[in-house]
Amino acid sequence: MGGNHPSHVVVIGAGIGGLAVAARLAHAGWKVTVFEKQDKPGGRVGSVVHQGFHFDTGPTLYLMPEVFDQTFSDLDRRCEDYYELIKVNPNYRIHFHDGDHIQLQSDLTAMERELNRFEPGVMTRYLEFLAEGGRSYDVSLKKFLSRNFRSLGEFFAPAHLPLMFQLRVLKKHYAETARYFHSDKLRRALTFQTMYLGSSPFDSLATYTLLQYTELVNGIYFPRGGLYAVVEAFARILREQGVELICDAPVKEILLEGRRATGVLLEDGTRVAADAVVANADLPYVYDALLPHPDARQEAGRLKRKKYTSSAVMFYWGLDRRYERELPVHHNIFLAEDYKGSFEQIFSGYRAPVDPSFYVSAPARTDPSYAPPGQESLVVLVPVGHLEDGVQIDWPQQSAAIKAHVLRRLADFWVTDLQRHLVFEACYTPRYYRDALNLMKGSAFSLAHDFLQVGYFRPHNKADRFENLYFVGGATHPGTGVPIVLISAKLTAERVMQGN
Ligand SMILES: Cc1cc2nc3c(=O)[nH]c(=O)nc-3n(C[C@H](O)[C@H](O)[C@H](O)COP(=O)(O)OP(=O)(O)OC[C@H]3O[C@@H](n4cnc5c(N)ncnc54)[C@H](O)[C@@H]3O)c2cc1C
C-alpha cells in the first residue's frame, strides 16, 4: 500500500460482495471495518436453522466453481480448506404440466437418452447449442465481466464490436435456443435458466446460453452445509485477517464533505471516519436512502426508472417425513403450462402468475444432515413480480394462493400429505427483500441485465459523482449471482486500491 492510499475502509453490508471486497482489501494491507444491518453476515446468501432443519434462504446452486477458486487463490487460500464441494448429479429434474419430466445432467450418454425421448436425433444440435454457450461464456468472462470499463469508448472499442456480435447481444435467448430445438418441451427445459438472473428468457440476451453451458458442462455443485458455508468461509477469513465485522449495525447515512465520502453514521448515532467507503447494500437503495446530496437524489430518480428483475415468494418447509421416492432429486423445476404467459404476468403485470412455474430444493438428497433422520427440509422458490408503484397486492393472501397451487402440483407426484407433515414453515415475500435486505422494489436480483444495463451501462464500481465512494454487489458491474458478485469484489478492490 502506497503512502497516499487511504488506510481505513468502511464496508456497508456483509453480503457476499461486502465480505469478498473486505477480504481482498485486508489481504492488500488495508484496515477494514464492515457494518451489517442484519444479525449475521450473508445478505441474500442466508440460512435458517430450526430444530435440526436447515434451509438456504437464497442461493442453492453453486455455479462457476473456478471463480470461487480464483478468489480463494487471490487470498492465498484454498476453498477445500474451508468447505467440501459435492457435485450434484443429476443436475435437476424438470416437470412439465402434463406430468412428463426430463432429467438434465452433465453425463452426455444419459443426456442423449433423455433428449431423444423428446426429439430423436437432437444430440448434434444439443452439442452445437452447448458449444455456442461455451463461446459466450469464454468471451463474456474474459473480455467483459472481468474488467472495469471507465469509458464508453473502452466498452465499444473496435476490438469489442465483433465480440459483441459473437455474444449475440441483439438476439433473444428463447428465440435463439428455439433454433436448436423443435420440441416445445426442450425449448422450455433449456431456457428457463435466465430466471437465475431474474429475467424472462423471451426478453434476455441470447448471450445467456452461457448459463446452460456452465451448469451442463461445468456442473452444479453444493458445498456441504449449503451455500451458507461460503459465507462462513469468508467470515472466518476476515477473522484470520483481523477485519472487524459488526452485525446489527445498520448504516443510516454516508458522511460527505462536499462530494467526498468521509465515513458513515450508524443508526445508533455512532460516527465512523473512513478514508474510503464501499457500499455493498443495493446500489439504487444507497443513492435513495444513504446519500444526503442533491446529485444523489437525482441519480436515485434515474435509477428507479431502470428495469428491475423479478422477486420471489419463498417457502421453507420442515417435514416430519422424507419424500425420497416422490422427489428423488435435489433440484426440481415445475414449469407452468402457459410458459410464456407466466413470464408476462411477472415482468409486465408485476404480480404472481395465475399458474406459476416454481423450483423445489430437497437438499437432504445431497447432504442428509439438512434434516433430522427420516425427515425433510424443502425450499420452494416461486418467481413473482417485484413491487411496482400502483400495483396493489395483498401478499399474505397471495402467498396462501401460491402455496395451494404448489401443493396441488406436488400432489400430482404423490406428495399428497405434505400439509399434514409440516412441522415448520417460514415464508418470504417481496416485502422481505425490500424491508429486510433493502433491495430496491423488493427485486430479488436488483437491476436487470439488458444490454443497456450491463458493461459500461451498469452502475460502476466507483461512484461517478462522489469521491472515495465505491460499490460492490449484484447491482453494479458485472452483475448478479454469487460468482459474478465475487468478480465485482475483485473489480471494486482494484478501484479502491487505485483510488479512482
Ligand atoms: C431467492 C434467491 C435465490 C438465488 N439463487 C442463487 C443461486 O442459486 N446461485 C447464485 O449464484 N446466486 C443466486 N442468487 C443471487 C445471489 O444471492 C446474489 O446475486 C448475491 O448474493 C448478491 O450479493 P450482494 O453482496 O450483491 O448483496 P446482498 O446479499 O443483498 O448483500 C447486501 C448486504 O447489505 C446489507 N445492508 C443493506 N442496507 C444496509 C445498511 N443500511 N447498513 C448495513 N448493511 C446494510 C444487507 O443486509 C445485506 O446483508 C439468488 C438470490 C435470491 C434472492
Short mmCIF file of N, CA and C in Angstrom, two decimals, residues 191-320:
data_model
loop_
_atom_site.label_atom_id
_atom_site.label_comp_id
_atom_site.label_asym_id
_atom_site.label_seq_id
_atom_site.Cartn_x
_atom_site.Cartn_y
_atom_site.Cartn_z
N THR A 191 -34.41 -23.05 -21.49
CA THR A 191 -34.45 -21.58 -21.48
C THR A 191 -34.81 -20.97 -20.12
N PHE A 192 -35.49 -21.74 -19.25
CA PHE A 192 -35.98 -21.12 -18.01
C PHE A 192 -34.82 -20.61 -17.14
N GLN A 193 -33.57 -21.07 -17.44
CA GLN A 193 -32.41 -20.74 -16.59
C GLN A 193 -32.14 -19.23 -16.51
N THR A 194 -32.69 -18.41 -17.43
CA THR A 194 -32.47 -16.96 -17.28
C THR A 194 -33.12 -16.45 -15.99
N MET A 195 -34.01 -17.26 -15.41
CA MET A 195 -34.61 -16.85 -14.14
C MET A 195 -33.57 -16.83 -13.03
N TYR A 196 -32.40 -17.45 -13.24
CA TYR A 196 -31.32 -17.32 -12.25
C TYR A 196 -30.87 -15.86 -12.17
N LEU A 197 -31.14 -15.12 -13.27
CA LEU A 197 -30.79 -13.69 -13.28
C LEU A 197 -32.04 -12.86 -13.00
N GLY A 198 -33.16 -13.53 -12.77
CA GLY A 198 -34.42 -12.81 -12.52
C GLY A 198 -35.01 -12.19 -13.77
N SER A 199 -34.75 -12.81 -14.95
CA SER A 199 -35.25 -12.25 -16.21
C SER A 199 -35.98 -13.30 -17.03
N SER A 200 -36.86 -12.83 -17.90
CA SER A 200 -37.60 -13.74 -18.78
C SER A 200 -36.71 -14.20 -19.93
N PRO A 201 -36.77 -15.48 -20.31
CA PRO A 201 -35.97 -15.93 -21.46
C PRO A 201 -36.43 -15.28 -22.76
N PHE A 202 -37.69 -14.78 -22.78
CA PHE A 202 -38.20 -14.16 -24.00
C PHE A 202 -37.63 -12.76 -24.18
N ASP A 203 -37.03 -12.23 -23.11
CA ASP A 203 -36.56 -10.86 -23.14
C ASP A 203 -35.04 -10.77 -22.92
N SER A 204 -34.42 -11.88 -22.49
CA SER A 204 -32.99 -11.84 -22.14
C SER A 204 -32.12 -11.96 -23.39
N LEU A 205 -30.89 -11.49 -23.25
CA LEU A 205 -29.94 -11.59 -24.34
C LEU A 205 -29.64 -13.07 -24.64
N ALA A 206 -29.43 -13.38 -25.92
CA ALA A 206 -29.06 -14.75 -26.31
C ALA A 206 -27.74 -15.16 -25.65
N THR A 207 -26.93 -14.16 -25.29
CA THR A 207 -25.65 -14.42 -24.60
C THR A 207 -25.81 -15.39 -23.44
N TYR A 208 -27.00 -15.35 -22.79
CA TYR A 208 -27.14 -16.11 -21.55
C TYR A 208 -27.33 -17.61 -21.76
N THR A 209 -27.13 -18.10 -23.00
CA THR A 209 -27.00 -19.56 -23.17
C THR A 209 -25.74 -20.00 -22.42
N LEU A 210 -24.92 -19.03 -22.01
CA LEU A 210 -23.75 -19.37 -21.20
C LEU A 210 -24.17 -20.03 -19.88
N LEU A 211 -25.41 -19.75 -19.44
CA LEU A 211 -25.89 -20.35 -18.18
C LEU A 211 -26.05 -21.86 -18.33
N GLN A 212 -26.65 -22.27 -19.46
CA GLN A 212 -26.82 -23.71 -19.68
C GLN A 212 -25.45 -24.37 -19.83
N TYR A 213 -24.54 -23.65 -20.51
CA TYR A 213 -23.19 -24.21 -20.68
C TYR A 213 -22.56 -24.43 -19.31
N THR A 214 -22.60 -23.42 -18.46
CA THR A 214 -21.87 -23.55 -17.20
C THR A 214 -22.45 -24.66 -16.34
N GLU A 215 -23.79 -24.79 -16.32
CA GLU A 215 -24.31 -25.83 -15.43
C GLU A 215 -24.26 -27.22 -16.05
N LEU A 216 -24.41 -27.30 -17.40
CA LEU A 216 -24.44 -28.64 -18.01
C LEU A 216 -23.04 -29.16 -18.32
N VAL A 217 -22.11 -28.27 -18.55
CA VAL A 217 -20.74 -28.72 -18.86
C VAL A 217 -19.87 -28.68 -17.60
N ASN A 218 -19.85 -27.54 -16.93
CA ASN A 218 -19.01 -27.45 -15.71
C ASN A 218 -19.67 -28.12 -14.51
N GLY A 219 -21.00 -28.18 -14.51
CA GLY A 219 -21.71 -28.88 -13.44
C GLY A 219 -22.22 -27.96 -12.35
N ILE A 220 -23.15 -28.50 -11.57
CA ILE A 220 -23.71 -27.78 -10.42
C ILE A 220 -23.11 -28.42 -9.17
N TYR A 221 -22.66 -27.59 -8.27
CA TYR A 221 -22.04 -28.09 -7.03
C TYR A 221 -22.86 -27.65 -5.83
N PHE A 222 -22.54 -28.26 -4.70
CA PHE A 222 -23.22 -27.91 -3.45
C PHE A 222 -22.19 -28.05 -2.33
N PRO A 223 -21.89 -26.97 -1.63
CA PRO A 223 -20.96 -27.11 -0.51
C PRO A 223 -21.65 -27.88 0.62
N ARG A 224 -20.94 -28.80 1.25
CA ARG A 224 -21.55 -29.48 2.40
C ARG A 224 -21.92 -28.40 3.42
N GLY A 225 -23.15 -28.45 3.90
CA GLY A 225 -23.61 -27.38 4.80
C GLY A 225 -24.31 -26.26 4.04
N GLY A 226 -24.33 -26.37 2.69
CA GLY A 226 -25.09 -25.39 1.90
C GLY A 226 -24.28 -24.17 1.52
N LEU A 227 -24.94 -23.27 0.77
CA LEU A 227 -24.24 -22.07 0.28
C LEU A 227 -23.77 -21.19 1.43
N TYR A 228 -24.42 -21.36 2.60
CA TYR A 228 -24.00 -20.53 3.72
C TYR A 228 -22.57 -20.88 4.16
N ALA A 229 -22.10 -22.06 3.77
CA ALA A 229 -20.71 -22.43 4.07
C ALA A 229 -19.74 -21.44 3.43
N VAL A 230 -20.14 -20.85 2.31
CA VAL A 230 -19.28 -19.85 1.64
C VAL A 230 -19.21 -18.58 2.50
N VAL A 231 -20.36 -18.19 3.05
CA VAL A 231 -20.39 -17.01 3.92
C VAL A 231 -19.53 -17.27 5.16
N GLU A 232 -19.69 -18.47 5.72
CA GLU A 232 -18.90 -18.79 6.92
C GLU A 232 -17.41 -18.81 6.60
N ALA A 233 -17.08 -19.24 5.39
CA ALA A 233 -15.66 -19.26 4.99
C ALA A 233 -15.11 -17.83 4.96
N PHE A 234 -15.89 -16.92 4.36
CA PHE A 234 -15.40 -15.53 4.30
C PHE A 234 -15.35 -14.90 5.69
N ALA A 235 -16.35 -15.22 6.52
CA ALA A 235 -16.34 -14.66 7.88
C ALA A 235 -15.09 -15.15 8.61
N ARG A 236 -14.71 -16.42 8.37
CA ARG A 236 -13.51 -16.96 9.03
C ARG A 236 -12.25 -16.26 8.48
N ILE A 237 -12.22 -16.06 7.17
CA ILE A 237 -11.07 -15.38 6.59
C ILE A 237 -10.93 -13.97 7.20
N LEU A 238 -12.06 -13.27 7.34
CA LEU A 238 -12.00 -11.92 7.91
C LEU A 238 -11.46 -11.96 9.34
N ARG A 239 -11.88 -12.99 10.09
CA ARG A 239 -11.34 -13.13 11.47
C ARG A 239 -9.84 -13.36 11.41
N GLU A 240 -9.41 -14.24 10.49
CA GLU A 240 -7.97 -14.54 10.37
C GLU A 240 -7.20 -13.27 9.99
N GLN A 241 -7.88 -12.39 9.24
CA GLN A 241 -7.20 -11.16 8.79
C GLN A 241 -7.30 -10.01 9.79
N GLY A 242 -8.10 -10.21 10.83
CA GLY A 242 -8.28 -9.15 11.82
C GLY A 242 -9.26 -8.07 11.39
N VAL A 243 -10.13 -8.39 10.44
CA VAL A 243 -11.13 -7.41 9.99
C VAL A 243 -12.27 -7.39 11.01
N GLU A 244 -12.74 -6.21 11.33
CA GLU A 244 -13.89 -6.10 12.24
C GLU A 244 -15.18 -6.23 11.44
N LEU A 245 -15.98 -7.24 11.74
CA LEU A 245 -17.27 -7.43 11.08
C LEU A 245 -18.33 -7.22 12.17
N ILE A 246 -19.07 -6.11 12.06
CA ILE A 246 -20.00 -5.74 13.13
C ILE A 246 -21.44 -5.90 12.61
N CYS A 247 -22.18 -6.84 13.21
CA CYS A 247 -23.56 -7.08 12.79
C CYS A 247 -24.52 -6.28 13.66
N ASP A 248 -25.81 -6.30 13.28
CA ASP A 248 -26.82 -5.49 13.97
C ASP A 248 -26.39 -4.02 13.99
N ALA A 249 -25.77 -3.57 12.93
CA ALA A 249 -25.24 -2.19 12.90
C ALA A 249 -25.62 -1.52 11.57
N PRO A 250 -26.92 -1.18 11.42
CA PRO A 250 -27.32 -0.54 10.16
C PRO A 250 -26.70 0.84 9.99
N VAL A 251 -26.27 1.11 8.79
CA VAL A 251 -25.73 2.44 8.46
C VAL A 251 -26.91 3.33 8.07
N LYS A 252 -26.92 4.55 8.63
CA LYS A 252 -28.04 5.47 8.36
C LYS A 252 -27.69 6.44 7.23
N GLU A 253 -26.41 6.76 7.16
CA GLU A 253 -26.02 7.81 6.20
C GLU A 253 -24.55 7.67 5.85
N ILE A 254 -24.21 7.99 4.62
CA ILE A 254 -22.80 8.09 4.25
C ILE A 254 -22.41 9.55 4.46
N LEU A 255 -21.38 9.76 5.29
CA LEU A 255 -20.98 11.14 5.60
C LEU A 255 -20.22 11.73 4.43
N LEU A 256 -20.58 12.97 4.09
CA LEU A 256 -19.93 13.62 2.94
C LEU A 256 -19.36 14.96 3.37
N GLU A 257 -18.21 15.30 2.78
CA GLU A 257 -17.73 16.69 2.85
C GLU A 257 -17.71 17.15 1.41
N GLY A 258 -18.70 17.96 1.04
CA GLY A 258 -18.86 18.27 -0.38
C GLY A 258 -19.24 16.99 -1.09
N ARG A 259 -18.37 16.58 -2.02
CA ARG A 259 -18.66 15.33 -2.75
C ARG A 259 -17.73 14.21 -2.33
N ARG A 260 -17.12 14.39 -1.18
CA ARG A 260 -16.14 13.40 -0.73
C ARG A 260 -16.71 12.58 0.43
N ALA A 261 -16.72 11.25 0.27
CA ALA A 261 -17.20 10.39 1.38
C ALA A 261 -16.13 10.36 2.45
N THR A 262 -16.56 10.64 3.69
CA THR A 262 -15.58 10.71 4.78
C THR A 262 -15.86 9.69 5.88
N GLY A 263 -16.93 8.93 5.75
CA GLY A 263 -17.24 7.93 6.77
C GLY A 263 -18.71 7.60 6.75
N VAL A 264 -19.17 6.99 7.84
CA VAL A 264 -20.59 6.63 7.91
C VAL A 264 -21.15 7.01 9.28
N LEU A 265 -22.47 7.23 9.26
CA LEU A 265 -23.21 7.45 10.50
C LEU A 265 -24.10 6.22 10.70
N LEU A 266 -23.96 5.57 11.86
CA LEU A 266 -24.79 4.40 12.12
C LEU A 266 -26.14 4.82 12.68
N GLU A 267 -27.11 3.93 12.59
CA GLU A 267 -28.46 4.22 13.12
C GLU A 267 -28.40 4.61 14.60
N ASP A 268 -27.43 4.03 15.35
CA ASP A 268 -27.37 4.32 16.78
C ASP A 268 -26.65 5.64 17.08
N GLY A 269 -26.32 6.39 16.03
CA GLY A 269 -25.72 7.71 16.22
C GLY A 269 -24.20 7.72 16.17
N THR A 270 -23.57 6.55 16.14
CA THR A 270 -22.10 6.49 16.08
C THR A 270 -21.61 6.99 14.73
N ARG A 271 -20.57 7.84 14.75
CA ARG A 271 -19.95 8.31 13.50
C ARG A 271 -18.62 7.59 13.36
N VAL A 272 -18.37 7.06 12.19
CA VAL A 272 -17.12 6.33 11.96
C VAL A 272 -16.42 6.97 10.76
N ALA A 273 -15.22 7.48 11.00
CA ALA A 273 -14.48 8.13 9.91
C ALA A 273 -13.81 7.06 9.03
N ALA A 274 -13.71 7.36 7.76
CA ALA A 274 -13.05 6.41 6.85
C ALA A 274 -12.40 7.17 5.71
N ASP A 275 -11.36 6.58 5.16
CA ASP A 275 -10.70 7.18 4.00
C ASP A 275 -11.40 6.79 2.71
N ALA A 276 -12.13 5.69 2.76
CA ALA A 276 -12.95 5.28 1.62
C ALA A 276 -14.13 4.49 2.14
N VAL A 277 -15.25 4.59 1.43
CA VAL A 277 -16.45 3.85 1.81
C VAL A 277 -16.83 2.94 0.64
N VAL A 278 -17.07 1.67 0.92
CA VAL A 278 -17.55 0.75 -0.11
C VAL A 278 -18.96 0.31 0.28
N ALA A 279 -19.92 0.62 -0.57
CA ALA A 279 -21.30 0.22 -0.26
C ALA A 279 -21.63 -1.08 -0.96
N ASN A 280 -21.96 -2.09 -0.15
CA ASN A 280 -22.41 -3.38 -0.69
C ASN A 280 -23.93 -3.46 -0.69
N ALA A 281 -24.58 -2.63 0.11
CA ALA A 281 -26.04 -2.57 0.09
C ALA A 281 -26.46 -2.23 -1.35
N ASP A 282 -27.68 -2.62 -1.72
CA ASP A 282 -28.16 -2.45 -3.09
C ASP A 282 -27.95 -1.00 -3.57
N LEU A 283 -27.27 -0.86 -4.68
CA LEU A 283 -26.84 0.47 -5.13
C LEU A 283 -28.00 1.48 -5.31
N PRO A 284 -29.12 1.08 -5.94
CA PRO A 284 -30.21 2.07 -6.05
C PRO A 284 -30.72 2.52 -4.68
N TYR A 285 -30.73 1.61 -3.70
CA TYR A 285 -31.14 1.97 -2.34
C TYR A 285 -30.12 2.94 -1.73
N VAL A 286 -28.85 2.72 -1.97
CA VAL A 286 -27.82 3.59 -1.38
C VAL A 286 -28.02 5.03 -1.86
N TYR A 287 -28.25 5.19 -3.18
CA TYR A 287 -28.47 6.55 -3.69
C TYR A 287 -29.76 7.12 -3.11
N ASP A 288 -30.77 6.27 -2.92
CA ASP A 288 -32.08 6.73 -2.47
C ASP A 288 -32.07 7.10 -0.99
N ALA A 289 -31.35 6.31 -0.17
CA ALA A 289 -31.55 6.43 1.28
C ALA A 289 -30.32 6.86 2.07
N LEU A 290 -29.12 6.65 1.54
CA LEU A 290 -27.94 6.87 2.39
C LEU A 290 -27.10 8.08 2.02
N LEU A 291 -27.41 8.71 0.86
CA LEU A 291 -26.53 9.79 0.40
C LEU A 291 -27.26 11.13 0.41
N PRO A 292 -26.99 11.96 1.41
CA PRO A 292 -27.72 13.23 1.52
C PRO A 292 -27.10 14.32 0.62
N HIS A 293 -27.33 14.23 -0.66
CA HIS A 293 -26.76 15.21 -1.59
C HIS A 293 -27.74 15.35 -2.77
N PRO A 294 -27.97 16.57 -3.25
CA PRO A 294 -28.95 16.73 -4.34
C PRO A 294 -28.60 15.88 -5.57
N ASP A 295 -27.32 15.72 -5.87
CA ASP A 295 -26.94 14.90 -7.04
C ASP A 295 -27.34 13.44 -6.83
N ALA A 296 -27.27 13.01 -5.57
CA ALA A 296 -27.64 11.63 -5.27
C ALA A 296 -29.14 11.45 -5.46
N ARG A 297 -29.91 12.47 -5.10
CA ARG A 297 -31.37 12.40 -5.26
C ARG A 297 -31.71 12.24 -6.74
N GLN A 298 -30.99 13.01 -7.54
CA GLN A 298 -31.23 12.98 -8.99
C GLN A 298 -30.88 11.58 -9.53
N GLU A 299 -29.74 11.06 -9.09
CA GLU A 299 -29.31 9.73 -9.54
C GLU A 299 -30.30 8.67 -9.07
N ALA A 300 -30.81 8.83 -7.83
CA ALA A 300 -31.78 7.85 -7.31
C ALA A 300 -33.02 7.82 -8.20
N GLY A 301 -33.46 8.99 -8.63
CA GLY A 301 -34.64 9.07 -9.50
C GLY A 301 -34.37 8.35 -10.82
N ARG A 302 -33.18 8.56 -11.36
CA ARG A 302 -32.81 7.93 -12.64
C ARG A 302 -32.77 6.40 -12.48
N LEU A 303 -32.19 5.96 -11.36
CA LEU A 303 -32.05 4.52 -11.13
C LEU A 303 -33.42 3.84 -10.94
N LYS A 304 -34.35 4.58 -10.30
CA LYS A 304 -35.67 3.97 -10.07
C LYS A 304 -36.39 3.68 -11.38
N ARG A 305 -36.07 4.45 -12.41
CA ARG A 305 -36.74 4.25 -13.69
C ARG A 305 -36.12 3.12 -14.50
N LYS A 306 -35.05 2.53 -14.01
CA LYS A 306 -34.40 1.44 -14.76
C LYS A 306 -35.24 0.17 -14.67
N LYS A 307 -34.79 -0.82 -15.40
CA LYS A 307 -35.54 -2.08 -15.43
C LYS A 307 -35.03 -3.00 -14.30
N TYR A 308 -35.97 -3.57 -13.53
CA TYR A 308 -35.60 -4.43 -12.40
C TYR A 308 -36.00 -5.88 -12.66
N THR A 309 -35.32 -6.76 -11.94
CA THR A 309 -35.59 -8.19 -12.08
C THR A 309 -36.83 -8.58 -11.27
N SER A 310 -37.15 -9.87 -11.33
CA SER A 310 -38.32 -10.38 -10.62
C SER A 310 -38.03 -10.44 -9.12
N SER A 311 -39.07 -10.73 -8.36
CA SER A 311 -38.90 -11.02 -6.95
C SER A 311 -39.29 -12.47 -6.73
N ALA A 312 -39.52 -12.86 -5.49
CA ALA A 312 -39.86 -14.27 -5.25
C ALA A 312 -40.73 -14.39 -4.00
N VAL A 313 -41.58 -15.41 -4.01
CA VAL A 313 -42.21 -15.88 -2.78
C VAL A 313 -41.51 -17.18 -2.44
N MET A 314 -41.00 -17.25 -1.21
CA MET A 314 -40.21 -18.42 -0.80
C MET A 314 -40.93 -19.13 0.34
N PHE A 315 -40.91 -20.45 0.30
CA PHE A 315 -41.41 -21.25 1.43
C PHE A 315 -40.28 -22.12 1.94
N TYR A 316 -40.15 -22.19 3.25
CA TYR A 316 -39.16 -23.07 3.90
C TYR A 316 -39.97 -24.04 4.75
N TRP A 317 -39.94 -25.30 4.35
CA TRP A 317 -40.79 -26.30 5.00
C TRP A 317 -39.95 -27.38 5.68
N GLY A 318 -40.20 -27.56 6.99
CA GLY A 318 -39.62 -28.70 7.72
C GLY A 318 -40.72 -29.75 7.85
N LEU A 319 -40.40 -30.99 7.44
CA LEU A 319 -41.42 -32.04 7.38
C LEU A 319 -40.98 -33.25 8.19
N ASP A 320 -41.94 -33.86 8.90
CA ASP A 320 -41.54 -34.98 9.75
C ASP A 320 -41.55 -36.31 9.00
#
